[in-house]
Amino acid sequence: MTLYISKKCMDCNKLLVELNEEGLSGIFNIILIDSNPYPNVIKSVPAIINDGNLYQGQSVITFINQLLSQFNNKSTNKKVDRPEKKEEEKRDELGCYGGSCLDFSSF
């Protein structure tokens, strides 16, 4: 699973923070497009390619939410306690935090 990001993209930085907080950053091969080659199909970042499927825009949020759901289910089954997030830090069903939604950067 490959995550394509840019240092110039604030949304990529927010996504990396979220992935680190949720313990999911280690499952991605993270490619910085500023200094590394990337596939021509990538038109905006953040973007994910997983099993030949491309996720950009809102589909990145949907994909990450599915991963979080799977991760949380596995953690629940293992009875791992995770600290409760403050209300303003919780992500809603659209991937928004406290009413502020993640936007995407084209290049």
Coordinates of C-alpha atoms in Angstrom, one line a residue:
M1 CA 0.0 0.0 0.0
T2 CA 1.6 3.3 -1.1
L3 CA 0.7 6.8 0.1
Y4 CA 1.8 9.7 -2.1
I5 CA 2.3 13.0 -0.4
S6 CA 4.0 16.4 -0.8
K7 CA 5.8 18.6 1.7
K8 CA 3.9 21.5 0.2
C9 CA 0.5 20.0 1.0
M10 CA -0.9 20.9 4.4
D11 CA -3.6 18.2 4.0
C12 CA -0.9 15.6 3.5
N13 CA 0.7 16.7 6.7
K14 CA -2.6 16.5 8.6
L15 CA -3.1 13.0 7.2
L16 CA 0.3 11.9 8.3
V17 CA -0.3 13.2 11.8
E18 CA -3.6 11.3 11.9
L19 CA -2.1 8.1 10.6
N20 CA 0.7 8.3 13.2
E21 CA -1.8 9.0 16.0
E22 CA -3.9 6.0 14.9
G23 CA -0.8 3.7 14.6
L24 CA -1.4 3.2 10.8
S25 CA 1.6 5.0 9.3
G26 CA 3.7 1.8 9.4
I27 CA 1.4 0.0 7.0
F28 CA 2.1 2.5 4.1
N29 CA 5.1 2.9 1.8
I30 CA 5.2 6.7 1.9
I31 CA 6.5 8.4 -1.2
L32 CA 7.3 12.1 -1.2
I33 CA 6.5 13.3 -4.7
D34 CA 8.7 16.4 -4.3
S35 CA 11.8 14.3 -4.6
N36 CA 10.7 10.9 -5.9
P37 CA 9.2 9.6 -9.1
Y38 CA 5.5 8.8 -9.0
P39 CA 2.9 7.3 -11.4
N40 CA 1.4 9.6 -14.0
V41 CA -2.1 8.6 -12.8
I42 CA -1.6 10.6 -9.7
K43 CA -3.1 14.1 -10.2
S44 CA -3.5 15.2 -6.6
V45 CA -2.2 14.4 -3.2
P46 CA -2.7 12.8 -0.8
A47 CA -3.2 9.7 -3.0
I48 CA -3.1 6.0 -2.2
I49 CA -2.5 3.1 -4.5
N50 CA -3.5 -0.3 -3.0
D51 CA -3.7 -3.5 -5.0
G52 CA -3.7 -1.5 -8.3
N53 CA -6.6 0.7 -7.1
L54 CA -6.1 4.5 -7.0
Y55 CA -7.7 6.6 -4.2
Q56 CA -7.6 10.4 -4.5
G57 CA -9.8 13.1 -3.1
Q58 CA -12.7 11.9 -1.0
S59 CA -11.9 8.3 -1.7
V60 CA -8.7 8.7 0.4
I61 CA -10.9 9.6 3.4
T62 CA -13.2 6.7 2.7
F63 CA -10.3 4.3 2.4
I64 CA -8.6 5.6 5.6
N65 CA -11.9 5.4 7.5
Q66 CA -12.2 1.7 6.4
L67 CA -8.7 1.0 7.6
L68 CA -9.4 2.7 10.9
S69 CA -12.6 0.7 11.3
Q70 CA -10.7 -2.6 10.6
F71 CA -7.9 -1.5 13.0
N72 CA -10.3 -0.5 15.7
N73 CA -12.2 -3.8 15.4
K74 CA -9.0 -5.8 15.7
S75 CA -7.9 -3.6 18.7
T76 CA -11.3 -4.2 20.3
N77 CA -11.0 -7.9 19.9
K78 CA -7.6 -7.8 21.5
K79 CA -8.9 -5.5 24.3
V80 CA -6.3 -2.8 23.7
D81 CA -7.3 0.4 25.4
R82 CA -6.8 3.5 23.4
P83 CA -7.1 7.0 24.9
E84 CA -10.3 8.8 24.1
K85 CA -9.8 11.7 21.8
K86 CA -11.1 15.1 22.7
E87 CA -14.3 16.0 20.9
E88 CA -12.6 18.6 18.6
E89 CA -10.1 15.9 17.5
K90 CA -12.6 13.3 16.5
R91 CA -13.2 12.7 12.8
D92 CA -16.8 12.7 11.6
E93 CA -18.1 10.5 8.8
L94 CA -16.9 12.9 6.1
G95 CA -13.3 13.0 7.5
C96 CA -13.8 16.4 9.1
Y97 CA -12.4 17.5 12.4
G98 CA -14.5 20.0 14.4
G99 CA -16.3 21.1 11.3
S100 CA -13.1 21.6 9.2
C101 CA -12.8 19.2 6.3
L102 CA -9.7 17.9 4.7
D103 CA -9.1 19.4 1.3
F104 CA -6.8 18.0 -1.4
S105 CA -4.0 19.7 -3.3
S106 CA -3.6 19.3 -7.1
F107 CA -0.3 19.8 -8.7

